[in-house]
PDB file of C-alpha atoms in Angstrom:
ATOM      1  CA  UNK A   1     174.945  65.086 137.623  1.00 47.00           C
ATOM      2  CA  UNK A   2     174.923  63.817 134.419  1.00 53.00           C
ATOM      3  CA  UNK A   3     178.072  62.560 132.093  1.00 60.00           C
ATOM      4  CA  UNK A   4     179.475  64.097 129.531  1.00 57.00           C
ATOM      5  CA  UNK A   5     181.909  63.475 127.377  1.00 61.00           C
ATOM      6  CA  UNK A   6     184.696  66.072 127.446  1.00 61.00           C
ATOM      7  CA  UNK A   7     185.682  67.918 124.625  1.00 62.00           C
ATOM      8  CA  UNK A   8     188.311  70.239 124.280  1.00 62.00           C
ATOM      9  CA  UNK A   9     187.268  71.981 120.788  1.00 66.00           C
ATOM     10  CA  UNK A  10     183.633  72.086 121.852  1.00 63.00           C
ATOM     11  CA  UNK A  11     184.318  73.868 125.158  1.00 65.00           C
ATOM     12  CA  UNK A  12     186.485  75.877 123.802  1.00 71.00           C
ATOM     13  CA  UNK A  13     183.741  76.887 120.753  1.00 71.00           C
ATOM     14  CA  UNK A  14     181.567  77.553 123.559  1.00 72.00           C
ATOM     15  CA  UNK A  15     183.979  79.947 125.057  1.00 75.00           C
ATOM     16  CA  UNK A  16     184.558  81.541 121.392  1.00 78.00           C
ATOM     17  CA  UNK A  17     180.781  82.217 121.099  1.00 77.00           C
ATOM     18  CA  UNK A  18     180.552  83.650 124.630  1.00 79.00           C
ATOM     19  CA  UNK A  19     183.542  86.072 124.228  1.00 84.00           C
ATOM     20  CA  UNK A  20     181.447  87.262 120.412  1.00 84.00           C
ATOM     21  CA  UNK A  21     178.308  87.668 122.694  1.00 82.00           C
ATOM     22  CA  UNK A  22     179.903  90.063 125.019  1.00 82.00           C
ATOM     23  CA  UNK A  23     182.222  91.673 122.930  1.00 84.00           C
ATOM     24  CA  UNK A  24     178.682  92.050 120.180  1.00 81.00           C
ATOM     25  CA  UNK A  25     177.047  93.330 123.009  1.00 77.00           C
ATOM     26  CA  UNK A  26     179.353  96.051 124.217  1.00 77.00           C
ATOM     27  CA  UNK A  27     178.787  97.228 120.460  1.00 74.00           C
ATOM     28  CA  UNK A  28     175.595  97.373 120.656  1.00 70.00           C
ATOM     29  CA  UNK A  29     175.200  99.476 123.934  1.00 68.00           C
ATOM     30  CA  UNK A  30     178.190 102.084 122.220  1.00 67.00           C
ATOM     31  CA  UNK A  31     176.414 102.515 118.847  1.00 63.00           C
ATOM     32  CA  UNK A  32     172.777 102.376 120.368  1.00 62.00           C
ATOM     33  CA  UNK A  33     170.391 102.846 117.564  1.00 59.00           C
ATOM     34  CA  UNK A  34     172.355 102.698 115.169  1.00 59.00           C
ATOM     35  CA  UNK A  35     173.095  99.830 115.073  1.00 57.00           C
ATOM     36  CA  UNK A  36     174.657  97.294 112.127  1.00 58.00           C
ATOM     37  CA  UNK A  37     172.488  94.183 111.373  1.00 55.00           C
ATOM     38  CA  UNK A  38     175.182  92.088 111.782  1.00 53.00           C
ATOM     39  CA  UNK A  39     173.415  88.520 110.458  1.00 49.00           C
ATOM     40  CA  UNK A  40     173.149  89.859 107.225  1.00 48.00           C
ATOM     41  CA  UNK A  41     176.753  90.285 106.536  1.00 47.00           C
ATOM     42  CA  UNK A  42     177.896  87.638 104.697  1.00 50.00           C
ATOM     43  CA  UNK A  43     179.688  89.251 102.142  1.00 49.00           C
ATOM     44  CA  UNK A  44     183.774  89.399 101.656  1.00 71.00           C
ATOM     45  CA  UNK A  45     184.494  92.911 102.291  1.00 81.00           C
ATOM     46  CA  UNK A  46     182.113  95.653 102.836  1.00 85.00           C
ATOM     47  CA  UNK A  47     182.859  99.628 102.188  1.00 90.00           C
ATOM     48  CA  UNK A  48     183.523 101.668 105.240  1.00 90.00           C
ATOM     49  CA  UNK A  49     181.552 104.232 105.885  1.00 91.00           C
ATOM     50  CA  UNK A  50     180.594 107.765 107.404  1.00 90.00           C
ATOM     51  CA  UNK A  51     177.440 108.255 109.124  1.00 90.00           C
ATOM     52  CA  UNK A  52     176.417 111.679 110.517  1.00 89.00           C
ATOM     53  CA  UNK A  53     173.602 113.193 111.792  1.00 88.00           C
ATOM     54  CA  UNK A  54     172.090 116.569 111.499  1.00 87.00           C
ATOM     55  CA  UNK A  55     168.818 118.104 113.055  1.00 86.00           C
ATOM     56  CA  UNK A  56     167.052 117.191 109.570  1.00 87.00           C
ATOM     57  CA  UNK A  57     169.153 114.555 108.102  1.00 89.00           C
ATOM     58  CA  UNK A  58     170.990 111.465 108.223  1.00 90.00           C
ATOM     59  CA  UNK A  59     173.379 112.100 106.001  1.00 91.00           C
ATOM     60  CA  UNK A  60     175.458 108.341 104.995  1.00 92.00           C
ATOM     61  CA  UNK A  61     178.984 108.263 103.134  1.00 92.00           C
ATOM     62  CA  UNK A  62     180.138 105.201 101.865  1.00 93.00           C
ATOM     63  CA  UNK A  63     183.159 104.399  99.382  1.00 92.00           C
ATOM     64  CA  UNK A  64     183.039 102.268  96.804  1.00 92.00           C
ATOM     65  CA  UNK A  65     185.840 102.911  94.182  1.00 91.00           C
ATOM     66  CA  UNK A  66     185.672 100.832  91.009  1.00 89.00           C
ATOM     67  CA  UNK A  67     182.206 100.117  90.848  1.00 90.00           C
ATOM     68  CA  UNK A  68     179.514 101.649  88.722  1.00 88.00           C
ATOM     69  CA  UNK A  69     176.642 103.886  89.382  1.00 88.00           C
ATOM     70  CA  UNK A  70     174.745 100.834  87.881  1.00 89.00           C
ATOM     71  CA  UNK A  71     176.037  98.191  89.885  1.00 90.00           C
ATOM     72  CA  UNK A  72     174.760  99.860  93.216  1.00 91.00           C
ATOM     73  CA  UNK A  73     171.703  99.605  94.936  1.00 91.00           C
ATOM     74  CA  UNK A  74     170.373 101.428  97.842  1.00 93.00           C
ATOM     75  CA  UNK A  75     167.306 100.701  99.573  1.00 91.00           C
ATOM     76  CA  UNK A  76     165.088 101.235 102.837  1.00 90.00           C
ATOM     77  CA  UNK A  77     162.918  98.526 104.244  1.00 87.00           C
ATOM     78  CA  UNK A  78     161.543  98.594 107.686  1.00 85.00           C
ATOM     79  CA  UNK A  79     163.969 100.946 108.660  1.00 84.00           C
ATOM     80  CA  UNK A  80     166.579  99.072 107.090  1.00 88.00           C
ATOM     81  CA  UNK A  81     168.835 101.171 105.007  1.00 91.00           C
ATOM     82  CA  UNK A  82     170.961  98.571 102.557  1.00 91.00           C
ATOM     83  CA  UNK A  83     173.920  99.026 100.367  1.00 92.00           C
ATOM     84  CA  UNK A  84     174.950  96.502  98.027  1.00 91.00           C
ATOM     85  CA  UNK A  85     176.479  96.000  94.960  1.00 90.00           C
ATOM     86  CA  UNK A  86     179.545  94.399  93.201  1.00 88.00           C
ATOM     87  CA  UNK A  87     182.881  95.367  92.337  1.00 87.00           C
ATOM     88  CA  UNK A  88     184.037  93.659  89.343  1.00 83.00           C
ATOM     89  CA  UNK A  89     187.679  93.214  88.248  1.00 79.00           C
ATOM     90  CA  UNK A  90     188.701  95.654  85.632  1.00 73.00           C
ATOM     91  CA  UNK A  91     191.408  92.897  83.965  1.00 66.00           C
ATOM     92  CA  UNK A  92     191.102  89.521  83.755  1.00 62.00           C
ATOM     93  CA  UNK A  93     193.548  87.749  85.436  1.00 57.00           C
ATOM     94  CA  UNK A  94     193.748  84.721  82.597  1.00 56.00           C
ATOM     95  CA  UNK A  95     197.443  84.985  81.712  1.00 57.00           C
ATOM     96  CA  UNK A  96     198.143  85.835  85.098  1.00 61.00           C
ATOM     97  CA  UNK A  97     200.454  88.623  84.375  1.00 80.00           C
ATOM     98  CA  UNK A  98     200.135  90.635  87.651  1.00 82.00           C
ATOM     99  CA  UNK A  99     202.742  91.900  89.546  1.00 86.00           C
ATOM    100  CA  UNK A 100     200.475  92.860  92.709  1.00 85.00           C
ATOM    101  CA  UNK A 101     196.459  92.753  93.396  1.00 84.00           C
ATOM    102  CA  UNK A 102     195.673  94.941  96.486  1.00 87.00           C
ATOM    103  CA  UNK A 103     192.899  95.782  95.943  1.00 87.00           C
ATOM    104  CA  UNK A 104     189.297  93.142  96.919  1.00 85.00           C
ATOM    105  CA  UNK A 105     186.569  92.926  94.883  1.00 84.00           C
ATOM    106  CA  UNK A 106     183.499  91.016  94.786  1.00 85.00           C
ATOM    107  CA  UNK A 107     179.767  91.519  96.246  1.00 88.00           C
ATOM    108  CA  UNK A 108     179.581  93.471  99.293  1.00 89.00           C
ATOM    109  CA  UNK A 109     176.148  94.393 101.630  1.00 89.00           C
ATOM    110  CA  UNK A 110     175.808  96.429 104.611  1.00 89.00           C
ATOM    111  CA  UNK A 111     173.055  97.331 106.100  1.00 89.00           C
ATOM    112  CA  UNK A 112     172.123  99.512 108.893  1.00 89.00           C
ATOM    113  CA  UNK A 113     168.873 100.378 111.055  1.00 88.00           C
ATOM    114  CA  UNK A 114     167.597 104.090 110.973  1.00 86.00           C
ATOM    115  CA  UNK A 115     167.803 105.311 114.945  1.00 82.00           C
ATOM    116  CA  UNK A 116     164.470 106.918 113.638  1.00 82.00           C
ATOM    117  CA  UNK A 117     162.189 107.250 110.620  1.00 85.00           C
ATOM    118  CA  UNK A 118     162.894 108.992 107.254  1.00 88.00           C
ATOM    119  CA  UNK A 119     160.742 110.510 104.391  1.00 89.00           C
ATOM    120  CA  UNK A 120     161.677 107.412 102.313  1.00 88.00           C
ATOM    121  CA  UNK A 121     160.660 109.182  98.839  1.00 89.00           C
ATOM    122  CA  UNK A 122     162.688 112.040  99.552  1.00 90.00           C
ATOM    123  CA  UNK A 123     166.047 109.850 100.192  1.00 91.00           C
ATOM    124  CA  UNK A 124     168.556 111.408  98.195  1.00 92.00           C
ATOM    125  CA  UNK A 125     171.851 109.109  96.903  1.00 92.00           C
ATOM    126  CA  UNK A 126     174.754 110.381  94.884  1.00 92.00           C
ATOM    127  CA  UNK A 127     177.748 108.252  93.286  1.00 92.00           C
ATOM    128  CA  UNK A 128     180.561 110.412  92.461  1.00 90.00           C
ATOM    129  CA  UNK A 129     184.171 109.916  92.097  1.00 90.00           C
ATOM    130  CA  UNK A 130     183.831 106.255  93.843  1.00 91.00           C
ATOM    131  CA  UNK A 131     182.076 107.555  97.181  1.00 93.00           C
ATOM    132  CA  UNK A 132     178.121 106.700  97.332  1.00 93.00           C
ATOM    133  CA  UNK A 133     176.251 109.835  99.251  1.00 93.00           C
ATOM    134  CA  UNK A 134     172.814 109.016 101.175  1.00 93.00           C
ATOM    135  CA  UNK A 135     170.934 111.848 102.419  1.00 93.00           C
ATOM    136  CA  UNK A 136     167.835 110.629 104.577  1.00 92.00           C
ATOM    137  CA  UNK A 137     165.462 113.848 105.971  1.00 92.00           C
ATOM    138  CA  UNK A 138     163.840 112.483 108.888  1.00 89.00           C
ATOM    139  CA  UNK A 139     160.168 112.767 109.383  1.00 87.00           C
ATOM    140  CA  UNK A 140     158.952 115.695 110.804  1.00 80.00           C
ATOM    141  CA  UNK A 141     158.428 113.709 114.628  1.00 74.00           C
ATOM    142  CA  UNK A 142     161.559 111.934 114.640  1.00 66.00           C
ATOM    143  CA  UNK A 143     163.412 115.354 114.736  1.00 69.00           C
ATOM    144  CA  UNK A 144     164.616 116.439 118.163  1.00 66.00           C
ATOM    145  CA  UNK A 145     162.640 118.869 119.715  1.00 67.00           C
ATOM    146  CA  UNK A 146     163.309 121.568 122.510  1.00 70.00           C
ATOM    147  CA  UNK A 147     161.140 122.496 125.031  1.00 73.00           C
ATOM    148  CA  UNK A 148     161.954 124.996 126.965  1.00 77.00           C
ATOM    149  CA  UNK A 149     160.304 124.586 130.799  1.00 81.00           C
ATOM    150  CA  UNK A 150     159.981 128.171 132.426  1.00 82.00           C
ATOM    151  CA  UNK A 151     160.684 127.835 136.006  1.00 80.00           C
ATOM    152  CA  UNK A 152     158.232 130.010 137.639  1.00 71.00           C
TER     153      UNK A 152
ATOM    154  CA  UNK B   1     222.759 119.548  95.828  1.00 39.00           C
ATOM    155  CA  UNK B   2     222.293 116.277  96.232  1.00 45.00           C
ATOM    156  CA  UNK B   3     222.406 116.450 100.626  1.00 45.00           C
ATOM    157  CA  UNK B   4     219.952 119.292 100.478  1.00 48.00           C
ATOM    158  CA  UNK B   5     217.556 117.372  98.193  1.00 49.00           C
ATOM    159  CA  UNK B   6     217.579 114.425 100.703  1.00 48.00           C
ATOM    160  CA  UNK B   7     216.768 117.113 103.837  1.00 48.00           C
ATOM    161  CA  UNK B   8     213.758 118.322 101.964  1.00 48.00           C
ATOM    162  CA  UNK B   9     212.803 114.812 101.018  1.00 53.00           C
ATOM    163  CA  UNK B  10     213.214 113.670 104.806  1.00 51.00           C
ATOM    164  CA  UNK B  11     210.985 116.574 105.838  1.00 53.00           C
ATOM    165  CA  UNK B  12     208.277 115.661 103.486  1.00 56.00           C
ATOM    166  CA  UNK B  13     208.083 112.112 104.693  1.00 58.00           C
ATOM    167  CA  UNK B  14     207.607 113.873 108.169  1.00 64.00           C
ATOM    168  CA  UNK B  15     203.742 113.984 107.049  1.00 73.00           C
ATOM    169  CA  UNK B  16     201.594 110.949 107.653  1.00 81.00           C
ATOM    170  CA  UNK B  17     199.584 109.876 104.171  1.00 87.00           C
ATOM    171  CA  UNK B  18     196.853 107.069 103.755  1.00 89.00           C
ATOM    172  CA  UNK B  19     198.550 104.348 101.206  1.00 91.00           C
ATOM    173  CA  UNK B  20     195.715 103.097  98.432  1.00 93.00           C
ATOM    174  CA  UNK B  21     195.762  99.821  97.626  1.00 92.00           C
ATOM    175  CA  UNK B  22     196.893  99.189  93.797  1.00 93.00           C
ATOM    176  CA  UNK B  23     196.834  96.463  91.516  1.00 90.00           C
ATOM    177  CA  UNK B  24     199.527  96.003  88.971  1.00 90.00           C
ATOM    178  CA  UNK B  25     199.482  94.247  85.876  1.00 88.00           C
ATOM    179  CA  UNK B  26     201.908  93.762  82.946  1.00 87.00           C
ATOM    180  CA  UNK B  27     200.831  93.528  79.292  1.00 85.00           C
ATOM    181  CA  UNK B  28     203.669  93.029  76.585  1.00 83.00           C
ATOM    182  CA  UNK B  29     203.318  96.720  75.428  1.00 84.00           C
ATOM    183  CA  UNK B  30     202.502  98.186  79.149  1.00 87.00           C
ATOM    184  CA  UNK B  31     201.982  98.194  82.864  1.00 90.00           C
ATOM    185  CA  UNK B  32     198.773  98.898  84.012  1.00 90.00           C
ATOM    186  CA  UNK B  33     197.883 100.335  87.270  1.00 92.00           C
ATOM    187  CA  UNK B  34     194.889 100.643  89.123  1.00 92.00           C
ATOM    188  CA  UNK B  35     195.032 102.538  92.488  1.00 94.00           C
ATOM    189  CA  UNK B  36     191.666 103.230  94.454  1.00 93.00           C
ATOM    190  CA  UNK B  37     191.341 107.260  95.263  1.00 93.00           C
ATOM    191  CA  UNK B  38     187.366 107.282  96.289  1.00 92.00           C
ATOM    192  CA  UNK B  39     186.705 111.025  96.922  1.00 90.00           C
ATOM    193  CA  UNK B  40     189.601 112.417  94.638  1.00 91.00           C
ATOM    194  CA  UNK B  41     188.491 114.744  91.827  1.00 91.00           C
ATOM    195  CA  UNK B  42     190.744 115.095  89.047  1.00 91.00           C
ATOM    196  CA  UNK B  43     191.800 118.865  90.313  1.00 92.00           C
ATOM    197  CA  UNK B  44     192.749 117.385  93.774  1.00 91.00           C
ATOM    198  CA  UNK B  45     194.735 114.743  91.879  1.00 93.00           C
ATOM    199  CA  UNK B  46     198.774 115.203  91.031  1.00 93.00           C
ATOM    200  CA  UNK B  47     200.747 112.613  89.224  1.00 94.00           C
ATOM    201  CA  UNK B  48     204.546 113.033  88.798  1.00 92.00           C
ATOM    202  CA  UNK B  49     207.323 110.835  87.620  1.00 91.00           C
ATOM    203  CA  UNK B  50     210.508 112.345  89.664  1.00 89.00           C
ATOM    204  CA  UNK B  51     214.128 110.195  89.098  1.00 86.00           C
ATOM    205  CA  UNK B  52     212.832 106.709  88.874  1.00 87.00           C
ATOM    206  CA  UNK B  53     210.036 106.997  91.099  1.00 90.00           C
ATOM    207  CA  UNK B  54     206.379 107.905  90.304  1.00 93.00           C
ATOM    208  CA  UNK B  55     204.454 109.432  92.728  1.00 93.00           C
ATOM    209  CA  UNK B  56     200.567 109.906  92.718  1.00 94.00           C
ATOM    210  CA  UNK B  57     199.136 112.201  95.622  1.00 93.00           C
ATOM    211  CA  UNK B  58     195.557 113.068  96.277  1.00 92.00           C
ATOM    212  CA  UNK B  59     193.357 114.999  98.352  1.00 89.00           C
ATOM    213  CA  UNK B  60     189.972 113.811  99.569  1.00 86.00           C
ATOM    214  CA  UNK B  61     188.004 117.017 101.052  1.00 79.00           C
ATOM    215  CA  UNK B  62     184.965 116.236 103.090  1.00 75.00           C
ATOM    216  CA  UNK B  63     181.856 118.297 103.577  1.00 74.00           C
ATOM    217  CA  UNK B  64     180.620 118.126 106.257  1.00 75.00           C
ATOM    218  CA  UNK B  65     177.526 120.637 107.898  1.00 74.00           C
ATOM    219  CA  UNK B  66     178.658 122.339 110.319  1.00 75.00           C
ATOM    220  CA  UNK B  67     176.329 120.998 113.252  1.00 78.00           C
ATOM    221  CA  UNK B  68     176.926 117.012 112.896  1.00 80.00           C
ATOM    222  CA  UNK B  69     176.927 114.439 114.871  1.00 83.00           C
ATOM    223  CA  UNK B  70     179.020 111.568 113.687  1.00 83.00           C
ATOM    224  CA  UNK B  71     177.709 108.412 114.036  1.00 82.00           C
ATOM    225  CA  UNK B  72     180.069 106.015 112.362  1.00 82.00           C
ATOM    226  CA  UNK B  73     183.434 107.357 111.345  1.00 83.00           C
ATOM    227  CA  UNK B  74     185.346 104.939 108.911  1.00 85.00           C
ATOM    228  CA  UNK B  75     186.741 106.999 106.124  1.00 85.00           C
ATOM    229  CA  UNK B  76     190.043 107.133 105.939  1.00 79.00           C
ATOM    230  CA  UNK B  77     190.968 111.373 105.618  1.00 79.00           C
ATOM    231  CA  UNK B  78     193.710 113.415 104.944  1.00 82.00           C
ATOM    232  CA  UNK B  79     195.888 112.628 101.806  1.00 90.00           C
ATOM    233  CA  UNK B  80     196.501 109.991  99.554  1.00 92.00           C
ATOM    234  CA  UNK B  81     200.227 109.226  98.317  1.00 93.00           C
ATOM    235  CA  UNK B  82     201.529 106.355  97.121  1.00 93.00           C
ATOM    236  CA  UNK B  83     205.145 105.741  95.274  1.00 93.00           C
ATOM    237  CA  UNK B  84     206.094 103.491  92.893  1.00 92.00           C
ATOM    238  CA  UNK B  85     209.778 102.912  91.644  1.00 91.00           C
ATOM    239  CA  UNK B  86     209.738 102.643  87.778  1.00 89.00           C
ATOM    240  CA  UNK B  87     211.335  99.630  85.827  1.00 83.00           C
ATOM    241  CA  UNK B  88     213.668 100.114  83.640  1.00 85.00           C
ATOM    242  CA  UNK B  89     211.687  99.577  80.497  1.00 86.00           C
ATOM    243  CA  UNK B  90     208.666 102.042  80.824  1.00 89.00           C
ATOM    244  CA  UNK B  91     208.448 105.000  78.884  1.00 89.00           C
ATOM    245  CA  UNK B  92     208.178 107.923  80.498  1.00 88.00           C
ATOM    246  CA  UNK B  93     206.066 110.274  77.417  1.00 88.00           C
ATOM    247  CA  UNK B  94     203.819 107.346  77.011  1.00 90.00           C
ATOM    248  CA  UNK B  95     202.368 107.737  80.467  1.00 92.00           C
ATOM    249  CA  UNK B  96     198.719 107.811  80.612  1.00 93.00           C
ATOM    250  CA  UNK B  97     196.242 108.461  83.812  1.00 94.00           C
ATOM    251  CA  UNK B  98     192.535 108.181  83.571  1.00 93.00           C
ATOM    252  CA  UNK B  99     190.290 108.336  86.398  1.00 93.00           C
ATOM    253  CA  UNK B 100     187.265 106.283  86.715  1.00 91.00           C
ATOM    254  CA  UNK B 101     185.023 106.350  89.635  1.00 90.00           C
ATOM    255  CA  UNK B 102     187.298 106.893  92.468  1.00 91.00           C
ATOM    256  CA  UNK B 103     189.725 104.645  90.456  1.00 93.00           C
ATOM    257  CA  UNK B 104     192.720 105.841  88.486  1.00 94.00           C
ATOM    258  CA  UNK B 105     194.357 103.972  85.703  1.00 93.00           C
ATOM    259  CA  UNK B 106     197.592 105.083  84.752  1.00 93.00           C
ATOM    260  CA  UNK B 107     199.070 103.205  81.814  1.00 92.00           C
ATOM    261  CA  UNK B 108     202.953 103.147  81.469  1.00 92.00           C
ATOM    262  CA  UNK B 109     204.185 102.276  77.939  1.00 90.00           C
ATOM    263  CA  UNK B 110     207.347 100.300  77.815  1.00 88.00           C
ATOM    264  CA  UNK B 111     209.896 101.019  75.465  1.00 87.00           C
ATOM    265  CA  UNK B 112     209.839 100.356  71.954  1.00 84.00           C
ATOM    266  CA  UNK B 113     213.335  98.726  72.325  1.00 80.00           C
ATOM    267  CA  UNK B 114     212.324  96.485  75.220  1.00 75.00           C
ATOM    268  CA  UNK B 115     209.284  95.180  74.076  1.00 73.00           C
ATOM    269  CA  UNK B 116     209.475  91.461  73.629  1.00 72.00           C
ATOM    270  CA  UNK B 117     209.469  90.333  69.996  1.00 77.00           C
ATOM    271  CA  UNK B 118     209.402  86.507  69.102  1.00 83.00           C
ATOM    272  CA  UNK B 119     211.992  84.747  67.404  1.00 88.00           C
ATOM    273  CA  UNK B 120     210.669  82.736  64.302  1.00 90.00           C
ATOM    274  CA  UNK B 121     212.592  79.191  63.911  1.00 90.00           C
ATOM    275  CA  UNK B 122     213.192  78.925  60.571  1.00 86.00           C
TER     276      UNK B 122
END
């Protein structure tokens, strides 16, 4: 047995990082491909979204009030589907005559991996009244299929 | 009157709204207010200025196909409501609301008798 030194705020990191593994892996197993790439989150705040799922479509809400239909970007790599963008501060805060700020701003990301594949050139995305609208039609093979099995 | 206005006004508060989050800024000539209402068209949107208290409400409709699974549910839904008590100084005709995506900016003049003026030293 070897020594080592004890300490306290390195154990107890250890026991932080365990407690994030478990907790990041019950996450994982409940929203099984689907699943948030959680590494690439760095940003302060990121929009909350609505993800549903029809027999043709993914279809992906996300709000984003106050920022511009030029200041968003949407894009699919490797199954990745990314939203980013930046929400910019409408007033400038110089004379510092605010009575409340509630609201965040700044850069935001979030990306999330397709369960299955999409006709990337047919992804359609709307931006109206400060909530971004992603419609992804999956490929023709990533739909779910029924087969019926006649029991003879 | 006045007990029967404070029944109906304990009765609405029965009903659970999501609170936006607002910014508030002061300008010598107005207050400016930002409030985020993503999903709020201007026809779902009603702004009213009842007593001393202003009161901006606001529906959000989803649609949704009918046969959907959800995958990720974060949206807040239901109805937006959020009330501010007016200062003393604002203007109630010069009230304006403009609504920017999913933002609205309401702009309360303040009185042309309480605006601040400076004082030349002679």
């Amino acid at each position: 047995m070897t020594l080592v030194r004890w300490s306290p705020l390195r154990d107890l990191a250890t026991e932080i990082f365990d407690l994030q593994r478990e907790i990041n892996k019950m996450f994982d197993r409940f929203f099984r491909g689907f699943e948030e790439e959680e590494e690439v989150r760095i940003s302060t705040w990121s929009p909350r979204v609505d993800i549903s799922e029809t027999d043709d479509e993914y279809i992906v809400r996300a709000e984003i009030p106050g920022v511009s239909k030029d200041d968003v970007k949407v894009t699919i790599r490797d199954n990745v589907l990314t939203i980013s963008g930046e929400k910019k501060q409408e007033k400038e805060t110089k004379n510092e005559n605010f009575h409340r700020i509630e609201r965040v701003y700044g850069s935001f990301t979030r990306s999330f991996t397709l369960p299955g594949a999409v006709k990337v050139d047919k992804v359609e995305a709307k931006f109206k009244d400060g909530v971004l609208t992603i419609k992804l039609p999956k490929v023709e093979e990533a739909k779910t299929k029924e087969i019926e099995v006649k029991v003879g | 009157m006045r007990r029967d206005r404070s029944i109906i006004k304990n009765e609405k508060s029965l009903r659970t709204y999501i609170t936006p989050p607002a910014d508030l800024y002061e300008t010598p000539d107005a207050y400016i207010l930002y409030i985020d209402l993503p999903g709020v068209t201007k026809e779902n949107l009603n702004i009213k200025v009842v007593d001393n208290s202003l009161i901006v409400q606001g529906k959000f409709e989803l649609s949704l196909p009918k046969d959907s699974d959800t995958m990720f549910s974060e949206l807040a839904k239901g109805e937006y409501r959020r009330e501010f008590v007016l200062a003393g100084d604002v203007d109630r005709n010069k009230i304006d609301a403009k609504l920017v995506n999913g933002v609205l900016i309401l702009t309360l003049g303040k009185k042309e008798e309480s605006k601040e003026i400076e004082i030349k030293i002679e």
